[in-house]
Tab-separated table of C-alpha atoms and ligand atoms in Angstrom:
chain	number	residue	atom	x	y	z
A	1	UNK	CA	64.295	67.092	93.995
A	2	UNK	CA	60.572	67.684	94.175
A	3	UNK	CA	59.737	70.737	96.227
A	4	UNK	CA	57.724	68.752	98.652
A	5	UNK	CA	60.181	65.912	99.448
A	6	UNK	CA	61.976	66.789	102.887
A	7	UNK	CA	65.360	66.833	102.456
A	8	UNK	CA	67.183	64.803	105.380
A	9	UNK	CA	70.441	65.843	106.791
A	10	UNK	CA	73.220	65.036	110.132
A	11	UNK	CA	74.098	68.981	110.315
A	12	UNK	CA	72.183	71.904	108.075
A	13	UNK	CA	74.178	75.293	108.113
A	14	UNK	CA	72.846	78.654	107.102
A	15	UNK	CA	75.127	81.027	106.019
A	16	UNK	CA	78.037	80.291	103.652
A	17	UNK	CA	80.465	82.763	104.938
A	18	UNK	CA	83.440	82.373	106.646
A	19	UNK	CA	82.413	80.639	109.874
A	20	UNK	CA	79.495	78.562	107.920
A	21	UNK	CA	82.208	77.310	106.020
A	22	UNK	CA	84.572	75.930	107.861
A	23	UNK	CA	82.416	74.245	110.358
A	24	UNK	CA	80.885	72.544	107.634
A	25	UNK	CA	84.748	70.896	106.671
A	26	UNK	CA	84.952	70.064	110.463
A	27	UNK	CA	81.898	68.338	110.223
A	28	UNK	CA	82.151	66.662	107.333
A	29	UNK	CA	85.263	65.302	108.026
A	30	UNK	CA	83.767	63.476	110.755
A	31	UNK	CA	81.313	61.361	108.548
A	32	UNK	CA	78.671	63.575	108.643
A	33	UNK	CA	76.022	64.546	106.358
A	34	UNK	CA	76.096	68.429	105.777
A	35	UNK	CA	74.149	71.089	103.574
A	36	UNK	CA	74.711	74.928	103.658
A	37	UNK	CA	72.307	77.329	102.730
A	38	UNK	CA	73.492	80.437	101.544
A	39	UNK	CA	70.821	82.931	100.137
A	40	UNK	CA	73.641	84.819	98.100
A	41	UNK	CA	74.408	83.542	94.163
A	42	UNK	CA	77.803	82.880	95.425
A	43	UNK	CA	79.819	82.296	98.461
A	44	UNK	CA	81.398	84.048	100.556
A	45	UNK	CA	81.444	87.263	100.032
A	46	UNK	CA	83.060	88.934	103.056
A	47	UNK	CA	86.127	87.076	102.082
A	48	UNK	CA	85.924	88.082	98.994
A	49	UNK	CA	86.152	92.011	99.340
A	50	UNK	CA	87.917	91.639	102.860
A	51	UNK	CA	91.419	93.102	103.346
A	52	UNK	CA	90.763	95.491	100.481
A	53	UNK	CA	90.097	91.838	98.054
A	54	UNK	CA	93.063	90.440	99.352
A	55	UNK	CA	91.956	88.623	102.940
A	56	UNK	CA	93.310	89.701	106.119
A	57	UNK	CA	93.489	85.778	106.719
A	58	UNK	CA	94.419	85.617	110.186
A	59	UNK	CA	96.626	87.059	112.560
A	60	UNK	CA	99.613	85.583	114.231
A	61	UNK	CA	99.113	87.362	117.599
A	62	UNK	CA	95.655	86.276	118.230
A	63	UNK	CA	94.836	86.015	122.263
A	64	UNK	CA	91.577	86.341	123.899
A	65	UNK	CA	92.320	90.503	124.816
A	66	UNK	CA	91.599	90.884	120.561
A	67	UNK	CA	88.195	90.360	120.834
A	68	UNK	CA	85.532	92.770	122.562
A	69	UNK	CA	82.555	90.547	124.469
A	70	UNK	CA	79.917	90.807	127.526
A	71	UNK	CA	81.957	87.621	128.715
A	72	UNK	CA	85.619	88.230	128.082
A	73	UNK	CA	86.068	84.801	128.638
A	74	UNK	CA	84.328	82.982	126.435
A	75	UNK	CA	86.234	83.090	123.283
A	76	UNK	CA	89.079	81.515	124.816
A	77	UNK	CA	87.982	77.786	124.593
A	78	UNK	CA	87.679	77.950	120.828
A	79	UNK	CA	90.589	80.647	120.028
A	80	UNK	CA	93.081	78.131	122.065
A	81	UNK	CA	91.629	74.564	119.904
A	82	UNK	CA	92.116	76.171	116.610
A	83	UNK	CA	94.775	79.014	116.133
A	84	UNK	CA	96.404	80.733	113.766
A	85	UNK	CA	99.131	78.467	113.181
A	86	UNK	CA	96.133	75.896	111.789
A	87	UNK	CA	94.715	78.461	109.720
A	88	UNK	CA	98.045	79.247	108.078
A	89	UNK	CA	98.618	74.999	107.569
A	90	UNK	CA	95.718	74.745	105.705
A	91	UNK	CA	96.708	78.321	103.235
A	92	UNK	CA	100.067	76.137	102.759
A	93	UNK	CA	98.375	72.603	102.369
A	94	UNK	CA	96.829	75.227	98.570
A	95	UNK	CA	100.166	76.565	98.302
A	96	UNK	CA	98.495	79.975	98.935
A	97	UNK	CA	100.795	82.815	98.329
A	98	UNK	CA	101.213	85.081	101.731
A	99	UNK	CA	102.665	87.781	103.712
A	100	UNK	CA	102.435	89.452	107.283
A	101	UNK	CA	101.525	93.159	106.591
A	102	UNK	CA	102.328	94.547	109.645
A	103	UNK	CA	101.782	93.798	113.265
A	104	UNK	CA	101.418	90.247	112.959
A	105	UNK	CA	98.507	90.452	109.887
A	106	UNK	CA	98.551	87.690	107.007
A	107	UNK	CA	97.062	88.572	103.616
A	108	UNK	CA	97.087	86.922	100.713
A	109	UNK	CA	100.006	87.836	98.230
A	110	UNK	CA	97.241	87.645	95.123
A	111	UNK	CA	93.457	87.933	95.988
A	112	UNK	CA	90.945	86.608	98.619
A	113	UNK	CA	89.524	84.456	95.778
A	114	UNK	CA	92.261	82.420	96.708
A	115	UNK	CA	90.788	81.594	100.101
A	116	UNK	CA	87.127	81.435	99.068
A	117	UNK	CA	88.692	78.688	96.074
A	118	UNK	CA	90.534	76.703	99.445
A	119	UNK	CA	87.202	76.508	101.428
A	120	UNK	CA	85.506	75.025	98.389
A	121	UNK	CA	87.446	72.513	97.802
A	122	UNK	CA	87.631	71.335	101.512
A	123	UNK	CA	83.926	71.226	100.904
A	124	UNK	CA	84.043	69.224	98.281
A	125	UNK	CA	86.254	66.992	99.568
A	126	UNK	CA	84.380	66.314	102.296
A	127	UNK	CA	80.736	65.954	100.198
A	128	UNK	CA	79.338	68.951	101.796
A	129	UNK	CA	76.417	70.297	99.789
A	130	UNK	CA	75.998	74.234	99.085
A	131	UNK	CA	72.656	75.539	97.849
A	132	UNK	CA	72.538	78.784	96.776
A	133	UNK	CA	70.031	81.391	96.632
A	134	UNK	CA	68.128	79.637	98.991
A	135	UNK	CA	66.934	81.143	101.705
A	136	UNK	CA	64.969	79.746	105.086
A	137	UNK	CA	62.071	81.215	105.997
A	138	UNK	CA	60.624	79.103	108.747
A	139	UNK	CA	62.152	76.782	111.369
A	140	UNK	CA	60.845	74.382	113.977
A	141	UNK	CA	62.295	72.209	116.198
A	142	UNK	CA	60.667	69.181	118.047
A	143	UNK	CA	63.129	66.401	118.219
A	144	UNK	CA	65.168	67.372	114.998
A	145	UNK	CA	64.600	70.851	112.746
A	146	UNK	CA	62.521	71.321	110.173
A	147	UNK	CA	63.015	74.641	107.792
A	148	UNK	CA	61.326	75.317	105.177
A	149	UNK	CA	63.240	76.802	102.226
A	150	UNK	CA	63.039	78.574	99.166
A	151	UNK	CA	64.074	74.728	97.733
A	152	UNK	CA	61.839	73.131	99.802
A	153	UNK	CA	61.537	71.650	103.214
A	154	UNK	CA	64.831	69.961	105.444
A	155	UNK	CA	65.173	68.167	108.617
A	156	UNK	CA	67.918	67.903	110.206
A	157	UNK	CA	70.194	66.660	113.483
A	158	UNK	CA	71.764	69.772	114.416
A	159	UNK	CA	71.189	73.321	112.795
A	160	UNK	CA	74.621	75.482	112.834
A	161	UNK	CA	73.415	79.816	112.385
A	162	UNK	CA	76.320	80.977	111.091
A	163	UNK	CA	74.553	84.303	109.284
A	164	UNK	CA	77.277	86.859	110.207
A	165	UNK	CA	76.556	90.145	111.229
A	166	UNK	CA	74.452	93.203	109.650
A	167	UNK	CA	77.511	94.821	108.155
A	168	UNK	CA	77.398	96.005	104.634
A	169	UNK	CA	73.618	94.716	103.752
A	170	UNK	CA	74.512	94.717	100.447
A	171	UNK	CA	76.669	91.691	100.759
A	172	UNK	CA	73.672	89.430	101.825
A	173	UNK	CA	74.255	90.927	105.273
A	174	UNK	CA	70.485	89.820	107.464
A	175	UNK	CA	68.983	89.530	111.068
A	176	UNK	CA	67.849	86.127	110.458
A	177	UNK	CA	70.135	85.191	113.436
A	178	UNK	CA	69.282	87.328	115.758
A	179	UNK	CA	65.714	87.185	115.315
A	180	UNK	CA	66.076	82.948	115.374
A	181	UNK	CA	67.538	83.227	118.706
A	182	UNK	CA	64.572	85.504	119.543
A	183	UNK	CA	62.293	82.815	118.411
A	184	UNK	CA	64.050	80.318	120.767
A	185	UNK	CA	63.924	82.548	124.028
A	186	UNK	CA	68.123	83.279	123.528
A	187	UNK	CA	68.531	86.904	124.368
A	188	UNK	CA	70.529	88.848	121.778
A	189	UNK	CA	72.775	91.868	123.497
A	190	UNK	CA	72.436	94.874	121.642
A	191	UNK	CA	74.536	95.386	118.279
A	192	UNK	CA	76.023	98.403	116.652
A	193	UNK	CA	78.806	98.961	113.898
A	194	UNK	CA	82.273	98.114	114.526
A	195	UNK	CA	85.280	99.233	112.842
A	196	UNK	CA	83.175	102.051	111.060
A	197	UNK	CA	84.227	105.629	110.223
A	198	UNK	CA	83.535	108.202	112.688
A	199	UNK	CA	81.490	111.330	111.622
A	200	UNK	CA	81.830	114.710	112.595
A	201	UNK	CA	79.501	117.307	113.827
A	202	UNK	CA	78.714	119.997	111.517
A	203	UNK	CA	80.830	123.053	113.030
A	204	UNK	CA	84.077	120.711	112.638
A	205	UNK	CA	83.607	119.277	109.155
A	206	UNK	CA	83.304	123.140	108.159
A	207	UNK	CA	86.879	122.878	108.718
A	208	UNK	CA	88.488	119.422	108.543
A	209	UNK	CA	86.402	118.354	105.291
A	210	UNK	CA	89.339	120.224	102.953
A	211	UNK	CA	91.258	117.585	104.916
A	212	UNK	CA	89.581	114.820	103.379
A	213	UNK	CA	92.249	112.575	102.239
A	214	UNK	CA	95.110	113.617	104.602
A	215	UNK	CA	96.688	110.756	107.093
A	216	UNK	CA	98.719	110.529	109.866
A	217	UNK	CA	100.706	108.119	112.124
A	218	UNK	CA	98.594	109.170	115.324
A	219	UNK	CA	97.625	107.720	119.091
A	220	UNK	CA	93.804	107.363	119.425
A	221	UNK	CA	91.835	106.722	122.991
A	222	UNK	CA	89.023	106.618	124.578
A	223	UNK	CA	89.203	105.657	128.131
A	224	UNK	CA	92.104	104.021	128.414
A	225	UNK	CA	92.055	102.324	125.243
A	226	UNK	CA	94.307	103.520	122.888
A	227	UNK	CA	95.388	102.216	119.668
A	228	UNK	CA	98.712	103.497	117.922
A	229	UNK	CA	98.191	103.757	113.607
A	230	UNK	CA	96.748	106.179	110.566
A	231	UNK	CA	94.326	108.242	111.218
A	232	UNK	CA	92.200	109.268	108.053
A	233	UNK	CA	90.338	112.854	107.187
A	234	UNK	CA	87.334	111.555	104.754
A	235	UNK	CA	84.589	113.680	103.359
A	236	UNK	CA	82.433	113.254	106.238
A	237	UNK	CA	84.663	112.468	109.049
A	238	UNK	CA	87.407	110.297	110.199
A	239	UNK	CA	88.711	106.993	109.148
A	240	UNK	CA	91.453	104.843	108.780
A	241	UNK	CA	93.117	101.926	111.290
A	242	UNK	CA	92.908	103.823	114.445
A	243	UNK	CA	89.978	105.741	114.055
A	244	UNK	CA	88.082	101.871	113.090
A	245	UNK	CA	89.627	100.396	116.005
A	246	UNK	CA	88.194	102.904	118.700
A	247	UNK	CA	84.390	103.005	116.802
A	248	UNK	CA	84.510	99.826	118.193
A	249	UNK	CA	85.025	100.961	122.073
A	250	UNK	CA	83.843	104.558	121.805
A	251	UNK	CA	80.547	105.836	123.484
A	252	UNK	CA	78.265	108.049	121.829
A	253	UNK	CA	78.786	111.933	123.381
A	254	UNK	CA	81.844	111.122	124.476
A	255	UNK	CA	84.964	112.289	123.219
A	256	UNK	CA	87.577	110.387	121.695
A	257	UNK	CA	91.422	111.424	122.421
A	258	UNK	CA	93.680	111.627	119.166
A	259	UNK	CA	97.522	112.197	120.428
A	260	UNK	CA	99.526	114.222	117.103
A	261	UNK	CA	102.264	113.704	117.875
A	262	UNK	CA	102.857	110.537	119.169
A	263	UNK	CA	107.153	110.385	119.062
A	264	UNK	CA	107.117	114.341	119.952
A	265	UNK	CA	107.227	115.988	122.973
A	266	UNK	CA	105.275	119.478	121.220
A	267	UNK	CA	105.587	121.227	124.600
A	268	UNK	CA	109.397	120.817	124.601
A	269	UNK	CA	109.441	121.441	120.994
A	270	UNK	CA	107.517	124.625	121.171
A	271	UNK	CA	109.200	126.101	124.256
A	272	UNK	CA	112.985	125.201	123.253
A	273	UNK	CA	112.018	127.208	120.161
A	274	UNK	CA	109.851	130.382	121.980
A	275	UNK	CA	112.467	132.592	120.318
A	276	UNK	CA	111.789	131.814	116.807
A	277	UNK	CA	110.416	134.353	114.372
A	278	UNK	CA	109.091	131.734	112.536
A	279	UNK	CA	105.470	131.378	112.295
A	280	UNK	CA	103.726	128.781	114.116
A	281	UNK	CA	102.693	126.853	110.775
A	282	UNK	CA	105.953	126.775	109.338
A	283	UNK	CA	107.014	125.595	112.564
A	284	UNK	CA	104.319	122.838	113.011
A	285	UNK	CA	104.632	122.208	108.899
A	286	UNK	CA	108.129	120.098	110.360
A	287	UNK	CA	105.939	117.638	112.352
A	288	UNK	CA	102.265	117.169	110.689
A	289	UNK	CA	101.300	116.981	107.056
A	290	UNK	CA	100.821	120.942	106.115
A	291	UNK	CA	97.215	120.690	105.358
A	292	UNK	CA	96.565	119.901	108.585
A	293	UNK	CA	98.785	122.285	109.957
A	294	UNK	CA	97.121	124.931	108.172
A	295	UNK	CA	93.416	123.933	109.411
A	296	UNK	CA	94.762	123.986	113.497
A	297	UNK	CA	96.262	127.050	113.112
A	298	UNK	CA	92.820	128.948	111.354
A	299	UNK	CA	90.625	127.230	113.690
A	300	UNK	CA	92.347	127.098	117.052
A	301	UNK	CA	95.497	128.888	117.453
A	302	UNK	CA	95.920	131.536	114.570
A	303	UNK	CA	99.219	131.651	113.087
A	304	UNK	CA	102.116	133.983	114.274
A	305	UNK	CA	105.789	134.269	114.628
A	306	UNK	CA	106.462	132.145	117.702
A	307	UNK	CA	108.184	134.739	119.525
A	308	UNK	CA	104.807	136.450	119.881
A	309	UNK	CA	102.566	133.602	121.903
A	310	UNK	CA	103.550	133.650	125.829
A	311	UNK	CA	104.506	130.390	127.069
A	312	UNK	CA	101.212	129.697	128.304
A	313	UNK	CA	99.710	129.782	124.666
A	314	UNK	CA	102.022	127.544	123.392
A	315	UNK	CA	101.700	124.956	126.167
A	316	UNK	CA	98.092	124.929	124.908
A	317	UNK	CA	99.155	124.442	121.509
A	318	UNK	CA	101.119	121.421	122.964
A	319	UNK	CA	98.467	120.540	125.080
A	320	UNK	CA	96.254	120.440	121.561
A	321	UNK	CA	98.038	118.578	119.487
A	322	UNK	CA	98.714	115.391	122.202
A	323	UNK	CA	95.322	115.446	123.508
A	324	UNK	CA	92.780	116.556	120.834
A	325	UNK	CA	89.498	116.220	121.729
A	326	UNK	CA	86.550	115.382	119.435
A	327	UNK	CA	83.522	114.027	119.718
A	328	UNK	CA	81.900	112.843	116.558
A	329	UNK	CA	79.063	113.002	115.712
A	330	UNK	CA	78.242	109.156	115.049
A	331	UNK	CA	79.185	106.796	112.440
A	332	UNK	CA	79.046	105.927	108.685
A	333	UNK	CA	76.418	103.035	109.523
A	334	UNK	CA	76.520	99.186	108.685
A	335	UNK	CA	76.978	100.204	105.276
A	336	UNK	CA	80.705	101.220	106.316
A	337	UNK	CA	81.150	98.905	108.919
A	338	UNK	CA	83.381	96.478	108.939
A	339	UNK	CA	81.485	93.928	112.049
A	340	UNK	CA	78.445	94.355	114.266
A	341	UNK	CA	79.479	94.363	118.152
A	342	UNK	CA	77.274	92.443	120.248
A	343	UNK	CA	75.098	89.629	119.058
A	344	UNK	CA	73.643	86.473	120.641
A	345	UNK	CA	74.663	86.454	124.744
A	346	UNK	CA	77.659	84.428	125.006
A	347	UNK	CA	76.166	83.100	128.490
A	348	UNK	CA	73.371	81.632	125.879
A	349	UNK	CA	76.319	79.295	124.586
A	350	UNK	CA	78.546	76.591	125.504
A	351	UNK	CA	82.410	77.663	124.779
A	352	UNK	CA	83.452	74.651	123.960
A	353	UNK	CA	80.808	73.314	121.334
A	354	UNK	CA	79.020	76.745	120.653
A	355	UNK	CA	75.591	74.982	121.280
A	356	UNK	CA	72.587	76.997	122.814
A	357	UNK	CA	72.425	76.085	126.439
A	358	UNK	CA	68.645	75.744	125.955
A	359	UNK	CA	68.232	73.912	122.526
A	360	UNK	CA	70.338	70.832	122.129
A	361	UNK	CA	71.079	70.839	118.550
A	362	UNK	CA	71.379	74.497	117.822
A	363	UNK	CA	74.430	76.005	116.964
A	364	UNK	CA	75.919	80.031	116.546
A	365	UNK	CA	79.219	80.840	115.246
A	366	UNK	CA	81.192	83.254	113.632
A	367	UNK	CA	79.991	87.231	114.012
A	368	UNK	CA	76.494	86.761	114.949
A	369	UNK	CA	77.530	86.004	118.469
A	370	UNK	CA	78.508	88.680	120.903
A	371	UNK	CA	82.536	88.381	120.235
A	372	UNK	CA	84.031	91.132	118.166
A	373	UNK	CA	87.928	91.364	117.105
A	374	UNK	CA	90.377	94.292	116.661
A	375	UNK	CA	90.911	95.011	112.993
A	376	UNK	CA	93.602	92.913	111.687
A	377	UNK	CA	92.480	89.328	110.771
A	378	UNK	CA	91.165	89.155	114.189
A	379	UNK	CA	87.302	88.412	113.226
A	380	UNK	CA	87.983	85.788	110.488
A	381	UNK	CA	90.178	83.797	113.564
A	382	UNK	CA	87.246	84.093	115.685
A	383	UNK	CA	84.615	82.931	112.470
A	384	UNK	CA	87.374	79.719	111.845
A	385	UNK	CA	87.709	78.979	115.502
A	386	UNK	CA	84.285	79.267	116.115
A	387	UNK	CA	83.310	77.333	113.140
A	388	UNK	CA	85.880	74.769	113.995
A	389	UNK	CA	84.717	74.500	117.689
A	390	UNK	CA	80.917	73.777	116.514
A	391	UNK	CA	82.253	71.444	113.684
A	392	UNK	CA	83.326	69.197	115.912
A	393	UNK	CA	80.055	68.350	117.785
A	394	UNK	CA	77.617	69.354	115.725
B	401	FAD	C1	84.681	95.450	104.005
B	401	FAD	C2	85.053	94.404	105.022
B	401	FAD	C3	86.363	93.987	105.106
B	401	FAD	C4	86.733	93.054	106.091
B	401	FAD	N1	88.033	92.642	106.137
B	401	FAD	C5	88.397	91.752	107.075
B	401	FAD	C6	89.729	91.254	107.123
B	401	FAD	O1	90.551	91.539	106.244
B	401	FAD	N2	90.054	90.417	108.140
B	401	FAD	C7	89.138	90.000	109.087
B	401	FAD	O2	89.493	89.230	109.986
B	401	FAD	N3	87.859	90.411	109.022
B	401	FAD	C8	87.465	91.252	108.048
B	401	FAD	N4	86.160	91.660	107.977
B	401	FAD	C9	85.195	91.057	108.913
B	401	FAD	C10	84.847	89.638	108.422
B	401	FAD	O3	84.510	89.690	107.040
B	401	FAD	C11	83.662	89.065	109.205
B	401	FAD	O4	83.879	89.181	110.588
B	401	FAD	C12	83.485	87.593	108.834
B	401	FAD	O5	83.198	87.482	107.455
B	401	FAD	C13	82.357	86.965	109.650
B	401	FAD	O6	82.176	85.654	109.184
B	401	FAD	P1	80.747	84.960	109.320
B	401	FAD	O7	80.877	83.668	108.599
B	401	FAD	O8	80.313	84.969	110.721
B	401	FAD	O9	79.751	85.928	108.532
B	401	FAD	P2	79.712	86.318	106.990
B	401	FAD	O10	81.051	86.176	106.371
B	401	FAD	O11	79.042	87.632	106.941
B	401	FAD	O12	78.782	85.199	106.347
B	401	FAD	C14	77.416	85.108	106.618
B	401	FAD	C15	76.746	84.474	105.434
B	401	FAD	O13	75.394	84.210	105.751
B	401	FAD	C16	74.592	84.561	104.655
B	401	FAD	N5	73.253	84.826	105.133
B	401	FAD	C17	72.846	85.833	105.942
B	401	FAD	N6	71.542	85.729	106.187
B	401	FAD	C18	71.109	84.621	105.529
B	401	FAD	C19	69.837	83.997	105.394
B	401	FAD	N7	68.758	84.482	106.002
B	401	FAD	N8	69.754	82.877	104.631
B	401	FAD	C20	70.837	82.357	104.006
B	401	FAD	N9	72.070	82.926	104.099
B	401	FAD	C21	72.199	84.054	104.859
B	401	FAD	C22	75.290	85.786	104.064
B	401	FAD	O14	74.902	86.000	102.718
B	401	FAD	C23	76.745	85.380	104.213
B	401	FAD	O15	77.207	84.665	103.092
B	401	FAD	C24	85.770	92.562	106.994
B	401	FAD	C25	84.433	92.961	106.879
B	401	FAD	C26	84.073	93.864	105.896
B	401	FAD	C27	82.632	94.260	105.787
């Protein structure tokens, strides 16, 4: 194709990921005409590395309360027309090897390749064209779109942004979306990282760092949020399941709530023992991973025989290790993050058909719109739903 020949298409997508993706099957099963263009040498690359390379698919307790959103209403429409359950029919239509992890998460038995592979071949099947390494860099609409490309000028119907968030840049993450809504007067709430590591200030990593590997089964909250799983000591902070899930609710200055102990009562413990000679580590040493143990009692509470702290002293010990306070510093970045919260105003779209109120024609899905899910296959639901939903008008 000469460089100058405009390309026409029914439905042009940008962003082969996994929202891009599956609204271009939707659409293509319909008769339509589609063409994706992906700016990466390869597609989707999310999926690829997600659920540590083996694709948190999906998960089977999806509702509307997974996702965080300005409107907490709006992903409901789309969540309830394609759900989990149709998801999972199409990983068994490939014969795709998978298991539920734990609370209700599906992965793939071998590798996410396996999903990227499916999505390809529903492509093909229904004639949609990927370019790669092709990138737009302008757009205008009168009464279709025209983009011009790194391969040379399109036109098209309907034009479906489906460029994901600005997680992990180098993955091909971009703002294109954000700042094409700009361009057509859509407002774009604010983003940040979700699902990041936490970081802490510099007086506590001088003593949690050593911890840097250590987890535990804990209760995290912030404001009546809480989320029970692992946290995770890292290098520069705090990670792991719990820890990701309240980044993602969490307000800078503010401290977040990490419970110890979460199937002890430590004040009971502590008192019912108040006789003890035993020191206060080797006590705590029963309960929490020593390491740990060892840090609490050099920072906050030194270590002595039990029999030596008042009551008082060891209620605060109690008090401690349910209701530890910390508030971090910040976060590891996009370049940790698993999702960006917030994202083109959900008021800006139609639930149903994800079309911009104000641009017949134009399309968001997936991440770049202001809907965020919990870790645990929550966001790829929300990129096929999505993707589905637009797929079916566009
Ligand atoms: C490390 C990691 C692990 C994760 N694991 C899971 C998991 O197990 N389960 C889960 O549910 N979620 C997981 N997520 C989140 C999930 O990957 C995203 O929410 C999901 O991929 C969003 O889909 P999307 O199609 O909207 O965007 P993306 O998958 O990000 O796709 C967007 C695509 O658009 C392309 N693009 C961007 N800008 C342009 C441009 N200007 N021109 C052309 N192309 C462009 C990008 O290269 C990309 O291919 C994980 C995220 C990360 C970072």
């Amino acid at each position: 194709m000469s460089k100058e020949t405009t390309r026409k298409t029914d439905v042009l997508i940008v962003g082969a990921g996994a929202a891009g993706l599956l609204c271009a099957i939707e659409a293509g099963k319909r008769g339509r005409s589609v063409v994706i263009l992906e700016h990466n040498a390869g597609i989707g690359k999310k999926i690829r590395i997600s659920g540590g390379g083996r694709c948190n698919f999906t998960n089977i307790h999806t509702t509307p309360s997974h996702f965080l959103s300005q409107n907490a209403h709006f992903a409901k429409s789309a969540l309830a027309r394609y759900t989990p359950q149709d998801f999972c029919d199409l990983v068994k239509k490939y014969k795709i090897p998978f298991h539920e992890k734990k609370l209700g998460q599906l992965f793939c038995d071998k590798s996410a390749q396996d999903i990227i592979d499916l999505l390809k071949k529903e492509c093909d099947q229904c004639n949609v064209a990927i370019l790669l390494e092709t990138s737009a860099t302008n757009i205008i609409k009168n009464e279709s779109f025209h983009l011009s490309t790194t391969q040379g000028p399109f036109q098209s119907q309907s034009l479906v942004i489906a460029t994901g968030g600005l997680s992990i840049p180098t993955l091909g993450a971009t703002d294109f979306g954000y700042k094409l809504a700009r361009q057509f007067n859509i407002k774009v709430n604010l983003c940040r990282p979700g699902l990041v590591p936490l970081t802490f200030h510099d007086k506590d990593l001088r003593f949690f760092k050593d911890l840097a590997g250590v987890s535990l089964d804990t209760i995290v909250s912030f404001e009546g949020t809480a989320f029970r799983e692992n946290i995770l000591f890292t290098h520069k902070g705090l990670s792991g399941p719990a820890i990701l899930q309240i980044s993602s609710y969490r307000q800078p200055g503010k401290p977040i709530c990490i419970n110890l102990l979460p199937d002890n009562n430590a004040a009971i413990l502590l008192e019912a023992n108040h006789s003890q000679k035993t020191t206060l580590q080797n006590f705590l040493k029963n309960h929490l991973p020593a390491r740990l143990v060892e840090i609490i009692c050099r920072r906050f509470f030194k270590n002595r025989p039990l029999n030596q702290y008042s009551l008082q002293q060891l209620q605060e010990v109690a008090q401690f290790l349910h209701h530890w306070e910390i508030i971090p510093r910040g976060t590891e970045g996009y370049a940790k993050a698993e999702v960006t919260i917030g994202g083109v105003d959900t008021e800006e779209l139609s639930s149903k058909t994800m079309e911009a109120k104000k641009i017949p024609g134009l399309y968001f899905i997936g991440e770049v719109v202001d809907t965020t899910g919990h870790l645990g296959g929550f966001n790829f639901q929300w990129a096929w739903a999505s993707g589905h939903a637009a797929g079916q008008y566009a």
